[in-house]
Amino acid sequence: MGTVSKALELLDLFTQRQPQLGLSQIAREAGLNKATCHRLLQEMEGAGFVEQTGPAREYRLGPAVLRLAALREAAVPTQAAAMPALRSLAEVTGETAHLSRLVAGRLQTIGFAYGTQHSMMVRMEDADFLPFHATASGMVVLAFQPDSLAAQLLGAALPQLTQSTATDPAAFLSRLPAIRARGHAETESTFEPEVHGLALPLFDANSACLGSIAVATPAARMGPDQRQKTLAALVKAAAEITRAWGGQLPPGLETLWRDVA
Amino acid sequence: MGTVSKALELLDLFTQRQPQLGLSQIAREAGLNKATCHRLLQEMEGAGFVEQTGPAREYRLGPAVLRLAALREAAVPTQAAAMPALRSLAEVTGETAHLSRLVAGRLQTIGFAYGTQHSMMVRMEDADFLPFHATASGMVVLAFQPDSLAAQLLGAALPQLTQSTATDPAAFLSRLPAIRARGHAETESTFEPEVHGLALPLFDANSACLGSIAVATPAARMGPDQRQKTLAALVKAAAEITRAWGGQLPPGLETLWRDVA
DNA sequence: AACAACGGTTCAAATAATGAACCGGACATA
DNA sequence: TATGTCCGGTTCATTATTTGAACCGTTGTT
């Protein structure tokens, strides 16, 4: 792996929960030598991608990334184009809707919206990575990848997040064709107890699946009626976002979804 | 210069006007070998920082930057914290307000807002770099840097953008003390003909100037009354943003601004 | 006083980056 | 159709950079 990849991987260590990291911690988590990390961080600091804060000299993401994101959104308005459909989805279902897409082999949260009816909601965090094996989003995205790619993205070690989490990669992969045939993925309590997930795939212009749209519901509120309503709203939102992104549904899926709605 | 810096510099080539670039063009503009560029871009593509589009195989910024920007804003809500004051500034003055900050030795546009009264406005673009020598924002930021840093940031070659643009670095630098004493910078037709600029500095917790807030007005609309109104609104907005950012005005400036308003 | 963890630095050894030349294809010109 | 040019991409011997164990000074704890 080249130096540049190593440097960019360091940026992945920053999360909502750990927005600031010390040098030693970065080196530890990245599995790199402290001196190497220091040099890489120096270079990235010079470009404004990270900055050092306060007396503890911790590192955090720098202001240069704001410019890049603004340019990206201006060139390819992925998030902005999807938000109306996402908000409408949250409103109609009354639940938490979220959007994720495949970025460099991981599933990245792009946006989310809350419904307004209920006081108890499934909480989402922006800019997170979702585990493929424990979320409806991850499952549906994997289900619509070529088999070998799906196995590769899934990886070998599946952390057990709840009692219901799948932990055997082979068993997990064997369930993907059924998801593909159904056109959506459904989970309950695989990511967090009492959280129900329902996800549909999103496609690019070549009918390749590059993300998903999903609704997360407290399990107690998910019955047959709510499930039907959620599915119908998801189909509508998925079609709208795919259109907004200039995507193309793979053959068969359109009719499959039409029956649901 | 290290490999990482070279790679990150490639990202600077992408702008609003050139959101997509071919390999040869990137190599040319960056002054690097084509093979080197190709390898750097490959690595960045693997991390989702750039992606290749269509049959021409041009490169553009990738979706990974969105996550970083979201995290940055969550950790340090620079833009979000400043937008209310910026919008209010645009509304009160009726003109185009914009906010910029120093990032890796350049002045980067962070946000802007338009007034609503007029149909003719000075147009702004987000995520641009502003020239130090031809904008009120650039001048006021330089004026509040240590002398040696100001000279370094300014550089040696000052492109002549209009008839009124300053082109001699030494002469330009000699005017900075007066700007610092006045507490604001003013330009007319130095960046683009018939555009008047008025800018105030913004400060961090150590009273170091890290950016500016400015109002751009069509020269035809800028008279004594409008100028006074704009200055007063700028003082208010600058104080508000400095406070929101946890900044500290340098001694003397507060009283200086109080007289203006 | 002893210890551990921190951020940061050093320098010989190991490794990765570099770039001139090259390839095949697309396009324009003649 | 022949010729030339520019494109994205690749190759590989040469070169220069990256690497990491050991180190430094500081800080906070026991």
XYZ file of C-alpha atoms (C1' of nucleotides) in Angstrom:
582
model
C 0.000 0.000 0.000
C 1.303 3.429 -0.908
C 2.022 6.331 1.371
C -0.966 8.288 0.189
C -3.390 5.516 1.087
C -1.907 5.310 4.529
C -2.334 9.005 5.055
C -5.921 8.969 3.862
C -6.669 6.009 6.094
C -5.694 8.089 9.066
C -8.586 10.384 8.259
C -10.967 7.459 8.663
C -10.104 7.247 12.333
C -11.953 10.453 13.032
C -15.602 9.847 13.894
C -18.472 11.619 15.611
C -17.489 9.962 18.855
C -13.794 10.567 18.456
C -13.457 13.892 16.676
C -10.035 14.490 18.211
C -7.203 12.004 18.517
C -3.718 12.093 19.947
C -0.658 11.015 17.983
C -0.051 7.777 19.876
C -3.679 6.783 19.631
C -3.703 7.373 15.893
C -0.564 5.292 15.472
C -2.047 2.527 17.577
C -5.390 2.409 15.794
C -3.846 2.675 12.349
C -1.206 0.085 13.104
C 1.571 2.389 11.985
C 4.733 3.624 13.545
C 4.389 6.789 15.568
C 7.073 8.560 13.562
C 5.352 7.640 10.321
C 2.023 8.918 11.574
C 3.598 12.097 12.746
C 5.072 12.798 9.346
C 1.853 11.970 7.533
C -0.144 14.187 9.864
C 2.344 17.012 9.404
C 1.879 16.826 5.688
C -1.870 16.760 5.953
C -1.782 19.647 8.384
C 0.185 21.664 5.859
C -2.646 21.113 3.399
C -5.337 21.977 5.954
C -6.793 18.472 6.098
C -6.096 18.144 9.804
C -5.213 20.661 12.466
C -3.828 20.471 15.976
C -5.764 21.780 18.907
C -4.955 23.213 22.284
C -2.209 22.265 24.685
C -2.784 18.519 24.305
C -1.800 18.846 20.627
C -4.558 16.513 19.569
C -5.433 16.263 15.908
C -8.804 16.844 14.307
C -10.096 17.275 10.780
C -9.139 20.579 9.204
C -11.060 23.202 7.250
C -9.778 22.146 3.826
C -12.278 19.312 3.689
C -15.139 21.818 3.665
C -14.060 23.188 0.317
C -13.801 19.759 -1.226
C -17.218 18.729 -0.014
C -18.773 21.928 -1.320
C -17.198 21.326 -4.726
C -18.283 17.704 -4.761
C -21.858 18.609 -3.943
C -21.815 21.341 -6.574
C -20.539 18.900 -9.204
C -22.604 15.888 -8.127
C -25.449 16.977 -5.866
C -25.967 13.565 -4.317
C -27.075 14.623 -0.892
C -29.060 17.678 -1.865
C -30.911 15.754 -4.566
C -31.907 13.008 -2.177
C -32.930 14.992 0.867
C -36.473 15.916 -0.221
C -37.352 12.277 -0.845
C -35.685 11.318 2.412
C -37.602 13.867 4.435
C -40.835 12.887 2.804
C -40.103 9.247 3.582
C -39.530 10.075 7.233
C -42.701 12.106 7.340
C -44.947 9.531 5.720
C -43.666 6.634 7.789
C -43.283 8.677 10.931
C -39.938 7.003 11.487
C -36.227 7.526 10.937
C -35.184 7.427 7.289
C -31.594 7.282 6.217
C -29.519 7.138 3.116
C -26.183 5.474 2.672
C -23.830 4.794 -0.162
C -20.834 2.664 -0.963
C -17.605 4.599 -0.675
C -14.242 2.884 -1.004
C -15.652 -0.453 0.072
C -17.632 0.800 3.012
C -21.169 1.921 3.546
C -21.216 5.584 4.421
C -24.186 7.456 5.844
C -25.033 10.335 3.515
C -28.052 11.773 5.224
C -31.034 11.072 7.412
C -34.353 12.532 8.479
C -36.647 12.050 11.437
C -40.388 11.751 11.444
C -42.286 14.148 13.648
C -45.106 12.054 15.106
C -43.322 10.147 17.833
C -41.157 11.152 20.737
C -39.195 7.914 20.714
C -37.138 7.472 17.559
C -34.213 5.474 16.299
C -31.323 7.875 16.475
C -28.988 8.239 13.503
C -25.590 9.820 13.147
C -24.370 11.400 10.012
C -21.024 10.509 8.459
C -20.906 7.072 10.060
C -19.935 3.757 8.551
C -22.582 1.036 8.706
C -21.686 -2.639 9.208
C -22.759 -4.734 6.238
C -23.745 -7.764 8.262
C -25.942 -6.111 10.873
C -28.002 -3.523 9.030
C -30.750 -3.803 6.450
C -28.908 -1.203 4.404
C -25.738 -3.236 4.400
C -27.532 -6.460 3.546
C -29.432 -5.063 0.629
C -26.363 -3.397 -0.798
C -24.381 -6.619 -0.558
C -27.241 -8.582 -2.073
C -27.056 -6.483 -5.225
C -23.294 -6.751 -5.677
C -21.578 -9.421 -7.751
C -21.054 -12.462 -5.507
C -17.293 -12.228 -5.204
C -17.434 -8.542 -4.402
C -20.080 -9.132 -1.755
C -17.887 -11.660 0.016
C -14.947 -9.316 -0.161
C -16.861 -6.339 1.196
C -18.345 -8.417 3.985
C -14.954 -9.505 5.277
C -14.115 -12.430 7.511
C -14.795 -11.195 11.024
C -18.372 -10.203 11.758
C -18.548 -8.557 15.182
C -21.508 -9.724 17.242
C -23.364 -6.550 18.047
C -26.480 -8.163 19.532
C -27.779 -11.646 20.217
C -29.347 -11.723 16.776
C -26.319 -10.601 14.778
C -25.115 -13.007 12.122
C -21.510 -14.008 12.753
C -20.799 -16.649 10.115
C -19.837 -15.060 6.773
C -20.758 -18.113 4.684
C -24.195 -18.456 6.248
C -24.742 -14.753 5.843
C -23.776 -14.776 2.166
C -26.127 -17.672 1.478
C -29.066 -15.497 2.451
C -28.279 -12.750 -0.034
C -29.980 -14.310 -3.107
C -33.297 -14.332 -1.271
C -32.898 -10.662 -0.471
C -32.083 -9.923 -4.089
C -35.168 -11.828 -5.212
C -37.362 -9.945 -2.763
C -35.929 -6.552 -3.696
C -35.502 -5.404 -0.115
C -33.787 -6.373 3.133
C -35.289 -6.551 6.582
C -33.615 -6.862 9.966
C -34.660 -6.918 13.554
C -32.372 -6.382 16.501
C -29.267 -7.274 14.536
C -27.603 -3.906 14.973
C -29.161 -2.806 18.201
C -31.861 -4.551 20.239
C -35.457 -3.568 19.464
C -34.539 -1.778 16.255
C -36.258 -2.900 13.065
C -34.733 -2.042 9.702
C -36.134 -2.105 6.169
C -33.945 -1.147 3.235
C -34.119 -0.833 -0.558
C -31.176 -0.608 -2.960
C -30.247 2.406 -5.081
C -28.638 2.170 -8.496
C -26.356 4.177 -10.753
C -26.668 4.675 -14.501
C -25.240 1.192 -15.159
C -27.767 -0.451 -12.848
C -24.996 -1.106 -10.351
C -26.099 -0.827 -6.757
C -24.230 1.988 -5.037
C -26.240 2.529 -1.888
C -29.507 2.121 -0.111
C -32.359 3.923 1.481
C -33.791 2.590 4.706
C -36.280 3.150 7.480
C -35.444 2.276 11.080
C -38.359 1.690 13.431
C -38.594 0.769 17.104
C -39.634 -2.890 16.980
C -42.644 -2.209 19.146
C -44.153 0.034 16.490
C -43.535 -2.339 13.582
C -46.641 -4.363 12.741
C -48.124 -5.584 9.427
C -49.803 -2.281 8.631
C -46.781 -0.156 9.425
C -44.604 -2.572 7.474
C -46.796 -2.278 4.401
C -46.909 1.483 4.653
C -43.146 1.679 5.097
C -42.438 -0.569 2.129
C -44.695 1.448 -0.146
C -43.088 4.704 0.926
C -39.632 3.220 0.470
C -40.416 2.144 -3.074
C -41.548 5.627 -3.907
C -38.495 7.228 -2.328
C -36.079 4.769 -3.932
C -37.534 5.455 -7.360
C -37.357 9.185 -6.811
C -33.753 9.166 -5.629
C -32.638 6.806 -8.367
C -34.179 9.182 -10.882
C -32.593 12.229 -9.233
C -29.196 10.539 -9.350
C -29.596 9.597 -12.983
C -29.694 5.935 -12.079
C -31.320 3.001 -13.792
C -33.203 0.200 -12.043
C -32.040 -3.266 -13.054
C -34.561 -5.217 -15.147
C -37.267 -6.856 -13.097
C -36.933 -4.719 -10.044
C -39.372 -2.106 -11.243
C -42.205 -4.574 -11.626
C -41.228 -6.271 -8.369
C -41.550 -3.005 -6.501
C -44.742 -2.043 -8.294
C -46.481 -5.050 -6.763
C -45.413 -3.985 -3.297
C -46.740 -0.484 -3.602
C 7.845 17.864 -0.554
C 6.372 14.529 0.418
C 4.194 12.291 -1.670
C 1.145 12.973 0.439
C 1.371 16.711 -0.114
C 1.630 16.148 -3.823
C -1.475 14.010 -3.809
C -3.444 16.512 -1.763
C -2.332 19.311 -4.047
C -3.964 17.515 -6.922
C -7.274 17.963 -5.154
C -6.777 21.719 -5.276
C -6.996 21.644 -9.044
C -10.691 20.892 -8.890
C -12.790 24.045 -8.863
C -16.350 25.111 -9.578
C -15.330 25.897 -13.129
C -13.317 22.738 -13.604
C -15.072 20.050 -11.618
C -13.698 17.346 -13.878
C -10.166 16.996 -15.172
C -8.352 14.573 -17.432
C -5.137 12.867 -16.422
C -2.885 14.814 -18.774
C -4.413 18.089 -17.730
C -3.907 17.298 -14.069
C -0.282 16.372 -14.681
C 0.250 19.556 -16.647
C -1.352 21.867 -14.106
C 0.319 20.191 -11.161
C 3.689 20.100 -12.854
C 4.082 16.403 -12.210
C 4.821 13.429 -14.373
C 1.783 11.770 -15.867
C 2.708 8.393 -14.420
C 3.101 9.910 -10.969
C -0.260 11.614 -11.202
C -1.879 8.453 -12.349
C -0.586 6.533 -9.383
C -1.576 9.252 -6.917
C -5.054 9.445 -8.402
C -5.393 5.672 -8.276
C -4.620 5.705 -4.596
C -7.038 8.517 -3.924
C -9.694 6.771 -5.951
C -9.256 3.705 -3.775
C -10.032 5.851 -0.766
C -13.027 7.503 -2.438
C -11.462 10.943 -2.617
C -11.710 11.059 -6.383
C -13.650 9.020 -8.899
C -13.527 8.527 -12.621
C -16.446 9.374 -14.822
C -17.819 8.221 -18.097
C -16.017 7.137 -21.228
C -13.536 10.040 -21.124
C -12.226 8.687 -17.804
C -12.019 12.125 -16.339
C -11.469 12.531 -12.641
C -13.634 14.425 -10.178
C -13.886 14.681 -6.409
C -15.282 11.570 -4.770
C -17.917 10.965 -2.124
C -15.472 10.370 0.723
C -14.979 14.092 1.163
C -18.613 14.462 2.191
C -18.093 12.378 5.289
C -15.040 14.333 6.334
C -16.780 17.658 5.903
C -19.769 16.476 7.916
C -17.473 15.358 10.713
C -15.531 18.588 10.617
C -18.679 20.655 10.844
C -19.966 18.486 13.674
C -16.726 18.910 15.602
C -16.122 22.572 14.747
C -19.299 24.161 13.421
C -17.546 27.025 11.685
C -19.901 27.487 8.791
C -23.148 26.742 10.573
C -22.265 29.091 13.415
C -21.532 31.952 11.055
C -24.388 31.668 8.586
C -27.065 33.487 10.638
C -24.846 36.538 11.051
C -23.899 36.344 7.383
C -27.498 36.208 6.207
C -28.455 39.035 8.489
C -25.541 41.075 7.133
C -26.694 40.488 3.572
C -30.245 41.403 4.496
C -29.414 44.615 6.339
C -27.020 45.885 3.683
C -29.054 44.529 0.796
C -25.812 43.324 -0.771
C -23.656 40.232 -1.106
C -21.989 39.156 2.129
C -19.296 36.556 2.248
C -17.093 34.802 4.702
C -13.613 33.469 4.119
C -10.896 31.920 6.171
C -7.230 31.118 5.966
C -6.625 27.481 5.082
C -3.146 26.188 4.368
C -1.897 29.584 3.298
C -4.828 30.517 1.109
C -8.051 32.359 1.616
C -10.939 29.986 1.197
C -14.574 31.009 0.782
C -16.602 29.417 3.560
C -20.025 30.808 2.833
C -21.984 33.678 1.390
C -25.448 35.207 1.353
C -27.316 37.509 -0.958
C -29.506 40.419 -0.066
C -33.028 40.383 -1.436
C -33.712 44.004 -2.387
C -31.873 44.304 -5.668
C -31.934 42.370 -8.875
C -28.323 43.149 -9.721
C -25.892 41.638 -7.254
C -22.240 40.763 -6.994
C -22.147 37.051 -7.609
C -20.163 34.784 -5.298
C -19.027 31.214 -5.616
C -18.590 28.903 -2.734
C -15.403 26.939 -2.183
C -13.245 29.362 -4.130
C -9.847 30.761 -3.301
C -9.628 34.546 -3.093
C -6.506 36.436 -4.215
C -4.940 38.326 -1.321
C -3.900 41.323 -3.370
C -7.157 42.087 -5.131
C -9.898 41.610 -2.562
C -10.802 43.525 0.572
C -10.987 40.196 2.378
C -7.472 39.274 1.358
C -6.080 42.680 2.253
C -7.581 42.806 5.695
C -6.448 39.269 6.494
C -2.896 40.059 5.405
C -2.944 43.310 7.354
C -3.552 41.404 10.570
C -0.838 38.813 10.035
C 2.739 39.173 11.310
C 4.716 41.102 8.678
C 6.897 38.246 7.475
C 3.913 35.920 7.137
C 1.974 38.535 5.192
C 4.787 38.856 2.669
C 5.022 35.109 2.366
C 1.302 34.619 1.872
C 1.154 37.415 -0.662
C 3.791 35.855 -2.874
C 5.891 37.486 -5.558
C 3.679 37.514 -8.643
C 0.450 39.502 -8.341
C -1.708 38.880 -11.395
C -3.277 42.028 -12.773
C -6.984 41.299 -12.732
C -8.197 44.812 -13.577
C -6.680 48.196 -14.289
C -6.769 49.015 -10.579
C -5.143 45.845 -9.300
C -1.948 46.324 -7.302
C 0.949 44.477 -8.934
C 3.985 45.483 -6.869
C 4.289 43.334 -3.726
C 6.420 45.860 -1.824
C 4.058 48.739 -2.499
C 1.134 46.574 -1.555
C 2.697 45.505 1.733
C 3.459 49.081 2.661
C -0.257 49.840 2.695
C -1.115 47.125 5.199
C -0.294 49.090 8.397
C -2.861 51.707 7.467
C -5.478 49.002 7.013
C -4.585 47.507 10.367
C -4.898 50.910 12.017
C -8.271 51.494 10.399
C -9.584 48.055 11.323
C -11.045 47.323 7.908
C -10.059 47.121 4.245
C -11.771 48.686 1.265
C -11.318 48.045 -2.428
C -12.851 49.233 -5.627
C -12.514 47.530 -8.978
C -9.370 45.680 -7.961
C -10.837 42.223 -8.425
C -13.456 42.960 -11.009
C -14.456 46.315 -12.479
C -17.274 48.154 -10.739
C -17.185 45.946 -7.667
C -16.672 47.609 -4.309
C -15.463 45.550 -1.337
C -15.429 46.228 2.383
C -13.970 43.661 4.782
C -13.348 43.170 8.493
C -11.023 40.628 10.095
C -12.059 37.670 12.231
C -9.991 36.290 15.085
C -9.408 33.029 16.924
C -9.022 32.505 20.662
C -5.438 33.774 20.536
C -6.445 36.975 18.753
C -4.811 35.682 15.600
C -6.623 36.696 12.429
C -7.916 33.594 10.640
C -10.363 35.025 8.170
C -12.627 37.863 7.243
C -16.170 38.871 6.616
C -16.947 41.162 3.731
C -19.657 42.884 1.737
C -19.394 43.259 -2.011
C -21.451 46.016 -3.617
C -21.860 47.219 -7.197
C -19.830 50.439 -7.223
C -22.815 52.380 -8.492
C -24.744 51.657 -5.298
C -21.904 52.529 -2.921
C -22.208 56.068 -1.558
C -21.446 57.591 1.844
C -24.724 56.469 3.417
C -24.514 52.929 2.131
C -20.876 52.789 3.180
C -21.711 53.859 6.721
C -24.569 51.398 6.934
C -22.422 48.586 5.599
C -19.592 49.273 8.010
C -21.912 49.299 10.985
C -23.517 46.028 9.926
C -20.098 44.488 9.326
C -18.919 45.424 12.810
C -21.961 43.773 14.288
C -21.567 40.639 12.203
C -17.828 40.399 12.857
C -18.379 40.611 16.584
C -21.111 38.000 16.439
C -19.081 35.528 14.405
C -15.959 36.043 16.491
C -18.035 35.272 19.561
C -19.635 32.217 17.931
C -16.197 30.898 16.999
C -14.840 31.419 20.489
C -12.496 34.096 19.223
C -10.985 37.098 20.952
C -10.619 40.553 19.408
C -7.095 41.967 19.698
C -6.775 44.905 22.122
C -7.856 48.208 20.670
C -9.973 46.833 17.879
C -13.112 46.662 19.941
C -13.047 50.370 20.743
C -12.024 51.155 17.173
C -15.070 49.356 15.837
C -17.357 50.819 18.456
C -16.687 54.290 17.061
C -17.644 53.154 13.579
C -20.975 51.719 14.620
C 11.746 9.066 43.360
C 10.306 5.888 40.099
C 7.428 5.065 36.434
C 4.584 5.380 32.353
C 2.531 7.747 28.677
C 2.615 11.591 25.931
C 4.290 14.377 21.513
C 8.075 14.679 18.878
C 12.900 13.639 16.665
C 16.906 10.999 14.715
C 19.314 8.297 11.069
C 20.863 3.917 8.810
C 18.361 0.485 6.340
C 14.604 -0.761 3.523
C 11.234 0.367 0.473
C 8.468 2.949 -2.373
C 8.255 6.864 -5.679
C 9.781 8.489 -9.992
C 9.825 9.583 -15.101
C 11.402 8.665 -19.958
C 9.855 5.784 -23.153
C 6.289 3.164 -24.711
C 1.364 1.156 -26.021
C -3.083 1.140 -28.225
C -6.975 3.862 -29.196
C -9.620 8.099 -30.589
C -9.867 11.954 -33.324
C -8.571 15.445 -36.776
C -6.291 16.631 -40.863
C -4.844 16.064 -45.549
C -6.497 6.046 -46.301
C -2.285 7.741 -44.491
C -0.252 10.876 -41.015
C 0.008 13.192 -36.930
C -1.480 14.357 -32.308
C -3.376 13.855 -28.058
C -5.485 10.898 -24.863
C -5.376 7.418 -20.642
C -2.562 4.123 -19.078
C 1.766 0.986 -18.292
C 6.634 -0.454 -17.743
C 10.991 -0.786 -15.144
C 15.732 0.629 -13.989
C 17.163 4.480 -11.294
C 16.598 7.294 -7.509
C 14.961 9.425 -3.512
C 11.782 8.905 0.074
C 9.702 6.410 3.637
C 10.333 3.688 7.585
C 10.841 2.349 12.621
C 13.690 1.221 16.816
C 15.619 3.944 19.896
C 15.819 8.172 21.767
C 14.583 13.026 24.089
C 12.163 16.122 27.144
C 7.798 16.845 29.486
C 3.760 15.769 32.168
C 0.988 13.390 35.337
C 0.598 9.295 38.597
C 1.817 6.241 41.994
